[in-house]
PDB file of C-alpha atoms in Angstrom:
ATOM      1  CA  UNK D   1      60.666  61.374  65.404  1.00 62.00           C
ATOM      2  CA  UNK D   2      62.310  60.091  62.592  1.00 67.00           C
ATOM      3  CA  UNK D   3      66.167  61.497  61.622  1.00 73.00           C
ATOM      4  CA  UNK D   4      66.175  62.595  58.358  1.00 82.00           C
ATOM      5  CA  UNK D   5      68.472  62.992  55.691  1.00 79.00           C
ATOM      6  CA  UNK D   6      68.387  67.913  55.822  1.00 83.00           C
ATOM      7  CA  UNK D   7      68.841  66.475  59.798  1.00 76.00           C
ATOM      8  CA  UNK D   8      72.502  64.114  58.628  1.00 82.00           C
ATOM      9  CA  UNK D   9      73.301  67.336  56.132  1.00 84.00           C
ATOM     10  CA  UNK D  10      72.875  69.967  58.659  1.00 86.00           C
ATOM     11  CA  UNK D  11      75.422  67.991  60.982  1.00 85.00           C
ATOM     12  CA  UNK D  12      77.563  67.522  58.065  1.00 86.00           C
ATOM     13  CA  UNK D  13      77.651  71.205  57.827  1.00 90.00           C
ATOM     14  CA  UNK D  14      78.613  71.443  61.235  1.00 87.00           C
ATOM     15  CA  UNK D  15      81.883  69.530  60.607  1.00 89.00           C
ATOM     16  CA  UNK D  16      82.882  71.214  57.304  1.00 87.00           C
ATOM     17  CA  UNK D  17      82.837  74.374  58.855  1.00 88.00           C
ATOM     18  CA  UNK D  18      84.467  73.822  61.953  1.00 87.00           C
ATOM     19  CA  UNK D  19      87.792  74.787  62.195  1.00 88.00           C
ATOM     20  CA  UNK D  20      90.862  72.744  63.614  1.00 91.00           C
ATOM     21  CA  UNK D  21      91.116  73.926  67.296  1.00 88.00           C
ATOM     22  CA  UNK D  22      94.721  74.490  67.356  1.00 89.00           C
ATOM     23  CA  UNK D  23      93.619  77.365  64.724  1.00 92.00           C
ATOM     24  CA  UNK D  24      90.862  78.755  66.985  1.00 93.00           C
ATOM     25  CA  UNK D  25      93.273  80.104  69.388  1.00 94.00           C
ATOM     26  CA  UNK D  26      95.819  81.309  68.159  1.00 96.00           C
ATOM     27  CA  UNK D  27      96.812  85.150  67.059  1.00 97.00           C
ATOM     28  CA  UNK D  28      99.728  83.493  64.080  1.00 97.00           C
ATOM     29  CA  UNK D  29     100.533  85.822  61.931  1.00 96.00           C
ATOM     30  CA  UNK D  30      98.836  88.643  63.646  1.00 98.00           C
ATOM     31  CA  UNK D  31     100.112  92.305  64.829  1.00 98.00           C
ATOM     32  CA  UNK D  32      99.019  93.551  68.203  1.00 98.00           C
ATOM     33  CA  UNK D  33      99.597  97.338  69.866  1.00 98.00           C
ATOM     34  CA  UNK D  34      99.179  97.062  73.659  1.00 98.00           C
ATOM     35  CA  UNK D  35      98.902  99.882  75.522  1.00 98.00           C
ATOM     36  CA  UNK D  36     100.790  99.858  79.036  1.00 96.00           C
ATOM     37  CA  UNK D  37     102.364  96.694  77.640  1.00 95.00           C
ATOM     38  CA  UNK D  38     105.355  97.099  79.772  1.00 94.00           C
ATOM     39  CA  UNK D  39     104.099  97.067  82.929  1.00 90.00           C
ATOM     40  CA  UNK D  40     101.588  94.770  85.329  1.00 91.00           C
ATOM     41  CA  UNK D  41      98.339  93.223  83.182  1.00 94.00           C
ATOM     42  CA  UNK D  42      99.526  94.768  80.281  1.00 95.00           C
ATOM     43  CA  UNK D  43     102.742  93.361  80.075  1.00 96.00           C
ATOM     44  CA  UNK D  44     101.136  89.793  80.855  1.00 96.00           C
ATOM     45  CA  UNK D  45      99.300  90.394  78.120  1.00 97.00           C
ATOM     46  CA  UNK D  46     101.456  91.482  75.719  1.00 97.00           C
ATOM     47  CA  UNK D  47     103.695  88.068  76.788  1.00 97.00           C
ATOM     48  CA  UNK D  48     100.220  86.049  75.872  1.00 97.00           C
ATOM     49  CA  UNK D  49      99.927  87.465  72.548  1.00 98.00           C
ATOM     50  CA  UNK D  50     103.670  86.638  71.789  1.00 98.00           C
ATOM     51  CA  UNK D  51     103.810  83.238  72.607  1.00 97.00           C
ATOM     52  CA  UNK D  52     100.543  83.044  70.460  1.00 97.00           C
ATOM     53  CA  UNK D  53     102.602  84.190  67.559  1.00 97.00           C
ATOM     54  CA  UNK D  54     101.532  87.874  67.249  1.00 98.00           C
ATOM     55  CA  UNK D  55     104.183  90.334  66.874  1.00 98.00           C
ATOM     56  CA  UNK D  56     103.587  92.966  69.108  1.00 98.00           C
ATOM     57  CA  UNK D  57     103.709  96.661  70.000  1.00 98.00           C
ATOM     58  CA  UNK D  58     103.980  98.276  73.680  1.00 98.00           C
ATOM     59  CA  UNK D  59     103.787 101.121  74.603  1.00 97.00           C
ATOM     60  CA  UNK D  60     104.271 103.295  77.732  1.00 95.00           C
ATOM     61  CA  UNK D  61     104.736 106.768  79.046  1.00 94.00           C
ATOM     62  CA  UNK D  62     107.751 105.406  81.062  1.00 88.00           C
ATOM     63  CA  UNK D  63     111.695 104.826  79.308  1.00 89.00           C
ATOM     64  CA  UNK D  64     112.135 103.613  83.078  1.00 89.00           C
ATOM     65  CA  UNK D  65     109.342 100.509  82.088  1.00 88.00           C
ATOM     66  CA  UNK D  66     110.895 100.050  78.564  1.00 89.00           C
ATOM     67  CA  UNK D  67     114.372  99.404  80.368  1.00 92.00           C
ATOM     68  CA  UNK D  68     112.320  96.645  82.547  1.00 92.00           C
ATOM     69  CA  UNK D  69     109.796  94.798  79.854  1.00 94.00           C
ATOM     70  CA  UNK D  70     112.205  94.743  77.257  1.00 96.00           C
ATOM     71  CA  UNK D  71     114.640  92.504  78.041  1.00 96.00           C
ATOM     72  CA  UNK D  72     112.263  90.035  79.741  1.00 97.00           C
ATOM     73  CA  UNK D  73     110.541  89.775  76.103  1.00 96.00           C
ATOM     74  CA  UNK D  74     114.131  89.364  74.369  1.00 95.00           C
ATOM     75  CA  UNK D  75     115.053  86.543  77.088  1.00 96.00           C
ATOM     76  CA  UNK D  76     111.983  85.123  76.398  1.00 96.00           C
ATOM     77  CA  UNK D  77     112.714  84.862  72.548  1.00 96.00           C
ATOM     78  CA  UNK D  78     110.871  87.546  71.234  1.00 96.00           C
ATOM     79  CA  UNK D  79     113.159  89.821  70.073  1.00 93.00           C
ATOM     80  CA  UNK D  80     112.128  90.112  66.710  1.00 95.00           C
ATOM     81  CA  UNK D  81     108.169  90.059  67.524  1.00 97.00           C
ATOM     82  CA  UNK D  82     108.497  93.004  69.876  1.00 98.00           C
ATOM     83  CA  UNK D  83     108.703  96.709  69.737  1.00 97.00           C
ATOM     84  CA  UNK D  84     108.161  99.572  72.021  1.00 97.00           C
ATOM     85  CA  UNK D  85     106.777 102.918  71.730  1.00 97.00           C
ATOM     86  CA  UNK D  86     107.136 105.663  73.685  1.00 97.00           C
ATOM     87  CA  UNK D  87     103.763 107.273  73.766  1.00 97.00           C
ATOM     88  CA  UNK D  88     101.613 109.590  76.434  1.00 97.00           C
ATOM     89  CA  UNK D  89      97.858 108.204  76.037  1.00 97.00           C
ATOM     90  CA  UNK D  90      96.569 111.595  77.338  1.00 97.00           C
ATOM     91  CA  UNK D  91      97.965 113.388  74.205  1.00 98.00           C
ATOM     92  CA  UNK D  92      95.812 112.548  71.219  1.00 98.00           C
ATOM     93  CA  UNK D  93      98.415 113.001  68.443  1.00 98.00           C
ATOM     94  CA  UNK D  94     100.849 110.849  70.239  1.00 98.00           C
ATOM     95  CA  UNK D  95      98.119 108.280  70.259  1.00 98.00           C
ATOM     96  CA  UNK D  96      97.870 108.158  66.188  1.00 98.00           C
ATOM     97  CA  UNK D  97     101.757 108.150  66.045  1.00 98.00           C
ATOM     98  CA  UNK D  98     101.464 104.949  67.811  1.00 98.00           C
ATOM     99  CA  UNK D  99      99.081 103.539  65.267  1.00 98.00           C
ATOM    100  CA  UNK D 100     101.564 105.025  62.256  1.00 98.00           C
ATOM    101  CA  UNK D 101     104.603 102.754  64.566  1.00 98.00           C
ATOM    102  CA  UNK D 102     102.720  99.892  64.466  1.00 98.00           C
ATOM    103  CA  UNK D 103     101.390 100.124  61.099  1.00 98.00           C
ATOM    104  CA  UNK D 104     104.999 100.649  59.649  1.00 98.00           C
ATOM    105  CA  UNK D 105     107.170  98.497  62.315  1.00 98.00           C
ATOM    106  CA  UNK D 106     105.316  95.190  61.648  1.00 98.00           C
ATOM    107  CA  UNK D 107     102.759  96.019  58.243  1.00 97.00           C
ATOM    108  CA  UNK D 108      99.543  96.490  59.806  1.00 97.00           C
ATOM    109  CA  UNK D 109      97.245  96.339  62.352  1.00 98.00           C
ATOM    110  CA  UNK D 110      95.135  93.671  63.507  1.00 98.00           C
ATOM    111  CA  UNK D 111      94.656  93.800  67.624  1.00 98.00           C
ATOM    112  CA  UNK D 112      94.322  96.439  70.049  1.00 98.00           C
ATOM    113  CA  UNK D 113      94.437  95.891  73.625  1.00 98.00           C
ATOM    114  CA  UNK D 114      94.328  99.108  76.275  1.00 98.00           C
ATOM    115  CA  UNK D 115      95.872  98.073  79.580  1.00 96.00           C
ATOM    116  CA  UNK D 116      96.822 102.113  80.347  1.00 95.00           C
ATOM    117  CA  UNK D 117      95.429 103.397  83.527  1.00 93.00           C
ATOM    118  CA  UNK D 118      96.115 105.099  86.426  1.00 91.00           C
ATOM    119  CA  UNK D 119      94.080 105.682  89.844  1.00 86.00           C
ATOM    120  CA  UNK D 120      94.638 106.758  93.073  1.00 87.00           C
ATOM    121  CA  UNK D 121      92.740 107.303  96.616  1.00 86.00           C
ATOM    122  CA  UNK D 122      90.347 109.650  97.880  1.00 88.00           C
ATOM    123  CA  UNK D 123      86.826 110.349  98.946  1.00 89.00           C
ATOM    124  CA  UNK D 124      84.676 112.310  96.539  1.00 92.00           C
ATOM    125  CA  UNK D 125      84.379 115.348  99.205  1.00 91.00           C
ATOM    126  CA  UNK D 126      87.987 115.753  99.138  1.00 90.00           C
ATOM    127  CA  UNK D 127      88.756 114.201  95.554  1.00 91.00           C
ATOM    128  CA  UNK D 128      91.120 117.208  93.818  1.00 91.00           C
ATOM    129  CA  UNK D 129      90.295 118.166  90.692  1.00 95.00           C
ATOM    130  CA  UNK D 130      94.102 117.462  89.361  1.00 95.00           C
ATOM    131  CA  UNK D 131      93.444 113.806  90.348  1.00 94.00           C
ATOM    132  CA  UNK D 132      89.733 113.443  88.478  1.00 95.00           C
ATOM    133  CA  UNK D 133      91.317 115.120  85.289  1.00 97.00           C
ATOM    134  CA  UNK D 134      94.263 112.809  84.908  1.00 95.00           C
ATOM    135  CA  UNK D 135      92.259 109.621  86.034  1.00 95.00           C
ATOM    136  CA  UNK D 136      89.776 110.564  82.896  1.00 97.00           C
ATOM    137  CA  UNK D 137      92.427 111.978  80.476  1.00 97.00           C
ATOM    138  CA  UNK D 138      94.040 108.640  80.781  1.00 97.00           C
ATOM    139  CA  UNK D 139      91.540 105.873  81.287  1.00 97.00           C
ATOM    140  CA  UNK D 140      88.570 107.274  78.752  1.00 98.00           C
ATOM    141  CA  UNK D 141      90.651 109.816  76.784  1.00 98.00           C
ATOM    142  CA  UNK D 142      93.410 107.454  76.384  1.00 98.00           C
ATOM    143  CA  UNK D 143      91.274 104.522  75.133  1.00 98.00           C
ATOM    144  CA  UNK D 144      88.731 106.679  73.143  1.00 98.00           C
ATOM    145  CA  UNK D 145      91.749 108.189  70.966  1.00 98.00           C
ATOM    146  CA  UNK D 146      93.193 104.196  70.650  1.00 98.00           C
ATOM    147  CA  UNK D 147      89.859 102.961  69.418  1.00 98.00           C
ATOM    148  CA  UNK D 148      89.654 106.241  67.259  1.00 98.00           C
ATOM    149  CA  UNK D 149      92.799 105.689  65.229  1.00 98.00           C
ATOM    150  CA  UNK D 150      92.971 101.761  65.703  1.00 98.00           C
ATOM    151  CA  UNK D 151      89.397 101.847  64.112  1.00 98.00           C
ATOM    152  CA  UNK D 152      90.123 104.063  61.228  1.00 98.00           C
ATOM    153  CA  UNK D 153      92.984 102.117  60.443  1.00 98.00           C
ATOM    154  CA  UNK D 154      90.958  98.937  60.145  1.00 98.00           C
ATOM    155  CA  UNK D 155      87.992 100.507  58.375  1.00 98.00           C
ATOM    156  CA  UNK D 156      90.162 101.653  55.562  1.00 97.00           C
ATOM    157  CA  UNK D 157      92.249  98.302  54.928  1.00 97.00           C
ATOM    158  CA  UNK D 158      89.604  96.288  55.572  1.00 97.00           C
ATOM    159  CA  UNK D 159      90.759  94.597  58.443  1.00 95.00           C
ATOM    160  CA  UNK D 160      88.402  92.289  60.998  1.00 95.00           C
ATOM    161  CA  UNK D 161      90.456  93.191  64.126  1.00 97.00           C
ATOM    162  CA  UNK D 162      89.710  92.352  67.622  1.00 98.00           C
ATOM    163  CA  UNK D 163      89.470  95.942  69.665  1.00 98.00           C
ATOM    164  CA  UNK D 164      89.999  94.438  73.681  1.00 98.00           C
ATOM    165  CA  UNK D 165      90.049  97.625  76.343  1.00 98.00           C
ATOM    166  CA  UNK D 166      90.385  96.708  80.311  1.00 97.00           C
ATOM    167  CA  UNK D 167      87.635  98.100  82.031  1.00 96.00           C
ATOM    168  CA  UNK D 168      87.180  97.412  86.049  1.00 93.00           C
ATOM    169  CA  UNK D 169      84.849  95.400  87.952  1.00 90.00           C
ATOM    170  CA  UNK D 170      84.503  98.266  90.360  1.00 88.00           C
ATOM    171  CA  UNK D 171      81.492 100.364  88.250  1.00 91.00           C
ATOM    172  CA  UNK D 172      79.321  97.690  89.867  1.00 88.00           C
ATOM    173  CA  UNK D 173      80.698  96.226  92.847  1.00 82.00           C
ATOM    174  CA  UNK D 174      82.280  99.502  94.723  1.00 73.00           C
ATOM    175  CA  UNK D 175      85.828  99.225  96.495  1.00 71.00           C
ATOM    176  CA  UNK D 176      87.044  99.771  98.789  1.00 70.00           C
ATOM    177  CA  UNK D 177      84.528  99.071 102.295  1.00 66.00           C
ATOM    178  CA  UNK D 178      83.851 102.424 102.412  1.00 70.00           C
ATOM    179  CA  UNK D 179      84.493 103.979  99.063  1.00 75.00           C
ATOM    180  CA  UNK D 180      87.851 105.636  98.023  1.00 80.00           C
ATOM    181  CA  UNK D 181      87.898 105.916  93.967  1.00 86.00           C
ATOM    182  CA  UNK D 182      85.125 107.664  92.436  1.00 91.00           C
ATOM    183  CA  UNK D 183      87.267 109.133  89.739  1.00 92.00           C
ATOM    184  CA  UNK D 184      88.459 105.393  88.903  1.00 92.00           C
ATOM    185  CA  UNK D 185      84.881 103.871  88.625  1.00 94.00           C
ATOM    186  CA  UNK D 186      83.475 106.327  86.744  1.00 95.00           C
ATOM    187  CA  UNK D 187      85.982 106.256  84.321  1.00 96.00           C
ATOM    188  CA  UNK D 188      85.831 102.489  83.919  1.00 96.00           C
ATOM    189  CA  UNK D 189      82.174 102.614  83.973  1.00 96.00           C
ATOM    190  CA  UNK D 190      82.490 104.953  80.787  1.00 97.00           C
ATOM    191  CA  UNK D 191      85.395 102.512  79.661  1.00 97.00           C
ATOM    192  CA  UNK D 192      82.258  99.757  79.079  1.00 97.00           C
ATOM    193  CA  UNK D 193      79.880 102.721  77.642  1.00 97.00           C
ATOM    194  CA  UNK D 194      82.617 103.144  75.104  1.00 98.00           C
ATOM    195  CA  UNK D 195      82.996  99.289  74.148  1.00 98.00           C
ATOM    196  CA  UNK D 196      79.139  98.867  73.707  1.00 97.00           C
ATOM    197  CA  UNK D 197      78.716 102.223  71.676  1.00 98.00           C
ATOM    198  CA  UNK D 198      82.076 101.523  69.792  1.00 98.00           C
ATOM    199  CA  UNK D 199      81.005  97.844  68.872  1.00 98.00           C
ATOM    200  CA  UNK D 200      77.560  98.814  67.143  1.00 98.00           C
ATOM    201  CA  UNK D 201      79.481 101.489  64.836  1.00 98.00           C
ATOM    202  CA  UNK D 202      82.330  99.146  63.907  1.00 98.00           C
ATOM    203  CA  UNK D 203      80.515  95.723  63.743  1.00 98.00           C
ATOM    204  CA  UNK D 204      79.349  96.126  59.443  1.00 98.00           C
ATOM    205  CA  UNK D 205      83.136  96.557  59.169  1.00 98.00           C
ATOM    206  CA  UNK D 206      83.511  93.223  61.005  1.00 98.00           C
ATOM    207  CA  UNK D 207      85.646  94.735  64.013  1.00 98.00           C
ATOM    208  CA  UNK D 208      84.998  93.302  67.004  1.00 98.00           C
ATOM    209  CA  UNK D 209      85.028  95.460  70.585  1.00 98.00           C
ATOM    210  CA  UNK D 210      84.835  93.958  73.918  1.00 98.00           C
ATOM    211  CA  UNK D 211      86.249  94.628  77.057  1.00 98.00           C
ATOM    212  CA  UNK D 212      87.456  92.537  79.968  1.00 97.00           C
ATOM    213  CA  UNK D 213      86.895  93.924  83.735  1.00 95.00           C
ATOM    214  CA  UNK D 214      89.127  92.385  86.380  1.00 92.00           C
ATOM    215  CA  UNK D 215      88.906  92.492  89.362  1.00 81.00           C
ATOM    216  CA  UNK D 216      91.495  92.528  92.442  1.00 70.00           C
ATOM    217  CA  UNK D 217      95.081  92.260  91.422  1.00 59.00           C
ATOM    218  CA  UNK D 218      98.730  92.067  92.661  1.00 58.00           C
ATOM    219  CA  UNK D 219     100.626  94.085  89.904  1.00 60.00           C
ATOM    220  CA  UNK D 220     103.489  96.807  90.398  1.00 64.00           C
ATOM    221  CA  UNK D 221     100.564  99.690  89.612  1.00 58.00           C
ATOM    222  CA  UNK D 222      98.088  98.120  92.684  1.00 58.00           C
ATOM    223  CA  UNK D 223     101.324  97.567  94.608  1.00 56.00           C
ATOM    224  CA  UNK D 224     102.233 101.300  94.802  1.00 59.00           C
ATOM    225  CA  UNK D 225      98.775 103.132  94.578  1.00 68.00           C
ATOM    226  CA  UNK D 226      98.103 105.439  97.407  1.00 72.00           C
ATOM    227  CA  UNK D 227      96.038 108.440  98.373  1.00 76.00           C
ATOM    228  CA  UNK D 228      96.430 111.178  96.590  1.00 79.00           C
ATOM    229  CA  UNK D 229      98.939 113.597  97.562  1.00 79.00           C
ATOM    230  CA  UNK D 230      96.934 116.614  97.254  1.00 80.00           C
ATOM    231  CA  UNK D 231      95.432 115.804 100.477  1.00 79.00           C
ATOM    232  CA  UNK D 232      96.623 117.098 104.146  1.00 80.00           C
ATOM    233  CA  UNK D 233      98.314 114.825 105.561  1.00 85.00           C
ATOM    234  CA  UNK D 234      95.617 113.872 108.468  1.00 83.00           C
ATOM    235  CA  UNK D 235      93.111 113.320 105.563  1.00 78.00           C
ATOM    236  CA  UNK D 236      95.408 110.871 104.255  1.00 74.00           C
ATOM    237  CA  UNK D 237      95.938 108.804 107.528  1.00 77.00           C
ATOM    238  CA  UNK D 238      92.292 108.573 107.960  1.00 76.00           C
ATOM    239  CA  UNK D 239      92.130 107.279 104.722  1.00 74.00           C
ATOM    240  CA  UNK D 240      95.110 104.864 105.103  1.00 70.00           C
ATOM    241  CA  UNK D 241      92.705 103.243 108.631  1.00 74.00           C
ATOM    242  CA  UNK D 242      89.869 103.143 106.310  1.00 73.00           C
ATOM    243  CA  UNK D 243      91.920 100.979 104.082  1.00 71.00           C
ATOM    244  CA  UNK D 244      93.504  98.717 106.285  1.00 68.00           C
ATOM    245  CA  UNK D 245      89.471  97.272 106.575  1.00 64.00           C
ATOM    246  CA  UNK D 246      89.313  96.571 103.127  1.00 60.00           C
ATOM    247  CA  UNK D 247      89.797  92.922 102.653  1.00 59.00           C
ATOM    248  CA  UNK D 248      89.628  90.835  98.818  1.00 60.00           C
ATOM    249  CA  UNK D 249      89.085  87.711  99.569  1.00 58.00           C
ATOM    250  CA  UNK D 250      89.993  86.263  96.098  1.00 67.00           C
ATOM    251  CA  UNK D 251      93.279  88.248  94.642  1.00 71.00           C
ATOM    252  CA  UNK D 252      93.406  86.450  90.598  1.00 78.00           C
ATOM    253  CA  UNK D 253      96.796  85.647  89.548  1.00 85.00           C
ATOM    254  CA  UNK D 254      97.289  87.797  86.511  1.00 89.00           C
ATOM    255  CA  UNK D 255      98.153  85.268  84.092  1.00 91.00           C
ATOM    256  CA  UNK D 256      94.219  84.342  84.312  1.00 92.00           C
ATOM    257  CA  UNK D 257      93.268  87.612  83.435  1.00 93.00           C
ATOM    258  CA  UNK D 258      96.059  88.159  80.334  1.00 95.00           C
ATOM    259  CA  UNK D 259      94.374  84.599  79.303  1.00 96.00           C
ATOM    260  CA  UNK D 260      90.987  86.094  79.022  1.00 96.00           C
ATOM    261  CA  UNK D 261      92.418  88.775  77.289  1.00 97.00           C
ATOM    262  CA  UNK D 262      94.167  86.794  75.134  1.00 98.00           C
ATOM    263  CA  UNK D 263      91.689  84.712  74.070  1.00 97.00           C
ATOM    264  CA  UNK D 264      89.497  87.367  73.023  1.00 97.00           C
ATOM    265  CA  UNK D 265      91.773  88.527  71.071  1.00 98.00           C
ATOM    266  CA  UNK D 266      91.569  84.962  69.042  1.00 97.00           C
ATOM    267  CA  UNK D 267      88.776  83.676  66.648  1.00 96.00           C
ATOM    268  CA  UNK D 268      87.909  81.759  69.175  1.00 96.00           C
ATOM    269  CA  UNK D 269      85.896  85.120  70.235  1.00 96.00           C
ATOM    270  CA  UNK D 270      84.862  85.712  66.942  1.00 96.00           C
ATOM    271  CA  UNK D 271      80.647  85.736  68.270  1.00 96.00           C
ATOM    272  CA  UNK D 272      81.227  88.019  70.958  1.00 97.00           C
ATOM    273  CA  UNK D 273      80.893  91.949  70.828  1.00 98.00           C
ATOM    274  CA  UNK D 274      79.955  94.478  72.581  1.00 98.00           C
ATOM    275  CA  UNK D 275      80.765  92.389  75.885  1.00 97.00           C
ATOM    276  CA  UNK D 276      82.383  93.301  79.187  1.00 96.00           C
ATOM    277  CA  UNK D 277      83.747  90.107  80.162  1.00 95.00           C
ATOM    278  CA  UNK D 278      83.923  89.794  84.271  1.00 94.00           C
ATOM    279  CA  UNK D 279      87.471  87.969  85.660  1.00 91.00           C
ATOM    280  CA  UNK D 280      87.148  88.135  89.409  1.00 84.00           C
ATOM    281  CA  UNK D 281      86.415  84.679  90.328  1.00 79.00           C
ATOM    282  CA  UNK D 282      82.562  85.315  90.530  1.00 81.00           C
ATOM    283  CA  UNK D 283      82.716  88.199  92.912  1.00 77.00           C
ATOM    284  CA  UNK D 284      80.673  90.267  90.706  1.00 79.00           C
ATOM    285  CA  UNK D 285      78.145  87.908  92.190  1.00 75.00           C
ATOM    286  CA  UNK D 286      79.273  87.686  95.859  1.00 72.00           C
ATOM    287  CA  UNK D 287      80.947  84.539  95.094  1.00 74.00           C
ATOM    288  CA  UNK D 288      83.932  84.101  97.419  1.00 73.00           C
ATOM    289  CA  UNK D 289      85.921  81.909  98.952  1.00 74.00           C
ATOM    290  CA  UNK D 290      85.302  83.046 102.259  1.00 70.00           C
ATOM    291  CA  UNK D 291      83.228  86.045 103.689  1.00 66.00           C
ATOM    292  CA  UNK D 292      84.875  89.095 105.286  1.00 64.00           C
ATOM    293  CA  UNK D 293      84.086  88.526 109.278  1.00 64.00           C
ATOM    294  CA  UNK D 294      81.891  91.234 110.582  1.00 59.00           C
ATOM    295  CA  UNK D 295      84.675  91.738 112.797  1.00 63.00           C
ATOM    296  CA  UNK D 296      87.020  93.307 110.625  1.00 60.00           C
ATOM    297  CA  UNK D 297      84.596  96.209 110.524  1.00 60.00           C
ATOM    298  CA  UNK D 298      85.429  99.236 113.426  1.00 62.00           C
ATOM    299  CA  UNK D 299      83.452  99.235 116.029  1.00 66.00           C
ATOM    300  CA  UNK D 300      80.204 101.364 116.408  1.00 67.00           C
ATOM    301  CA  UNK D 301      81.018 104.581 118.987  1.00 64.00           C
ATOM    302  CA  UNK D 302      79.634 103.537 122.031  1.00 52.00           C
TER     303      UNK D 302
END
C-alpha cells in the first residue's frame, strides 16, 4: 500500500504537537497542597513535587510532624517553595481554610494530592465503633471535603488541575492472612468510588482525578499501627499471633510510589482520569517474588 502524502502530514502533525520531554514531566511553576505531607508517603511526595519545581503546601494534624518535615524541606533547599498548615481533615471548615492558605500563600491552586489516613487492627466482630468512625471521618470525609473545595477553587478560576488521592490496594486483595481492617478497606474502596464519580463531574472543566493505590509499605504510620485499643487485652494478643503469619513478600520502597504520584501529577498524565493506578509490584495480580510457604500457616487442630 502506497504512503501517501495525508499519511507524511498526519506524522508531521505528530511532531508539531509533541512537546519537549523535559516539559512533560515536570510540575514548574505549579502550586501543590498535600495532605499528610509531613509524614511517610506524603511527605515523599510532597519532596517529589518540590524538586519538580512546584511550590508546595503540607498539611497535618500534628505541630509534632511540622517540627520533623520542615526542616528536612529547608535543608533540602526548599525553603521558599514550602509551607505548612495546620489542619484536622475530619473537620470540614478546616479543610476550606487550607484551600484559602494555599490559595493566598503561593497565588493559586493547581495540584491536590491526599496522603491523610489513619487505620488500625481489628476483626469486624469486635471492630469498635470509635475506630470505624474515625477511619471514615478521615480517609473518605477527609478527601471528599479536599476534592470539594480544591474543585470549586479550580472550577471558578479556570484552572486544569491534577486532583491525585491515595487509595489502597487492599479493597481487592484483603490483608492481612486472615483479615484485620475492614474499616480501612472499605474506606479506601469508597476512596476509588469517589475518584471515578469525582472525575466524570469535573472532566468539562478539564480537572483531572485519579488515584494511586499502594500497596505494602515501610513508613512511620505502618511502623506504629496496632490493634485497636478498645479491645481486651486477650483479644489483642490473639490478634497480634494472627499477625505474626502475615507475610508481604514485596515491601515497595516509597520513593516508587511518591514517583507514581508525582508523575500523575505532570502532563505527562494529562489522558488519564478516572484511574486507580496499582503500585505494588504486580501483587494485585499474585505477582511476587516468592510465594508465602504453606508452612507459615498454623497448624490444623489435630
Amino acid at each position: 500500500m502506497a504512503f501517501s502524502a495525508s499519511d507524511k502530514g498526519m506524522l508531521e502533525s505528530y511532531v508539531d504537537q509533541s512537546r519537549p520531554l523535559e516539559d512533560m514531566f515536570t510540575v514548574r511553576g505549579k502550586t501543590a497542597l498535600v495532605t499528610g505531607g509531613t509524614s511517610g508517603l506524603g511527605f515523599n511526595i510532597a519532596l517529589r513535587l518540590l524538586q519538580g519545581g512546584a511550590n508546595v503546601v503540607v498539611s497535618s494534624h500534628s505541630t509534632l510532624e511540622e517540627e520533623s518535615a520542615m526542616p528536612l524541606f529547608e535543608q533540602a533547599g526548599f525553603k521558599d517553595q514550602v509551607a505548612f498548615c495546620l489542619c484536622n481533615i475530619r473537620e470540614e471548615e478546616q479543610v476550606e481554610a487550607l484551600v484559602d492558605f494555599t490559595v493566598k500563600t503561593f497565588g493559586g491552586l493547581d495540584i491536590y494530592v491526599n496522603s491523610a489516613a489513619v487505620w488500625n487492627y481489628a476483626h469486624i466482630y469486635d471492630l469498635p465503633r470509635k475506630d470505624l468512625e474515625r477511619v471514615f471521618q478521615t480517609n473518605v470525609y477527609g478527601a471528599f471535603y479536599g476534592v470539594k473545595y480544591v474543585s470549586r477553587h479550580m472550577v471558578e478560576t479556570g484552572s486544569k488541575g491534577k486532583i491525585v488521592l491515595i487509595s489502597s490496594d487492599c479493597p481487592v486483595m484483603p490483608f492481612p492472612v486472615f483479615g484485620g481492617y475492614p474499616h480501612y478497606a472499605s474506606s479506601k474502596a469508597a476512596v476509588m468510588g469517589l475518584v471515578t464519580e469525582t472525575a466524570k463531574e469535573l472532566k468539562r472543566f478539564g480537572i483531572l482525578v485519579n488515584s494511586i493505590a499502594p500497596g505494602g509499605m515501610v513508613t512511620p504510620g505502618a511502623a506504629s499501627n496496632l490493634c485497636s485499643d478498645e479491645l481486651p487485652e486477650e483479644k489483642q494478643d490473639e490478634f497480634y499471633d494472627e499477625l505474626a503469619v502475615w507475610s508481604t513478600p514485596d515491601l515497595l520502597p516509597v520513593d516508587q510510589v511518591a514517583t507514581m504520584a508525582y508523575m500523575m501529577c505532570t502532563p505527562a498524565s494529562d489522558g488519564v482520569t478516572g484511574e486507580t493506578i496499582f503500585v505494588n509490584g504486580g501483587a494485585n495480580h499474585n505477582i511476587f517474588t516468592r510465594q508465602v510457604a504453606i508452612e507459615a500457616y498454623p497448624p490444623e487442630d489435630e
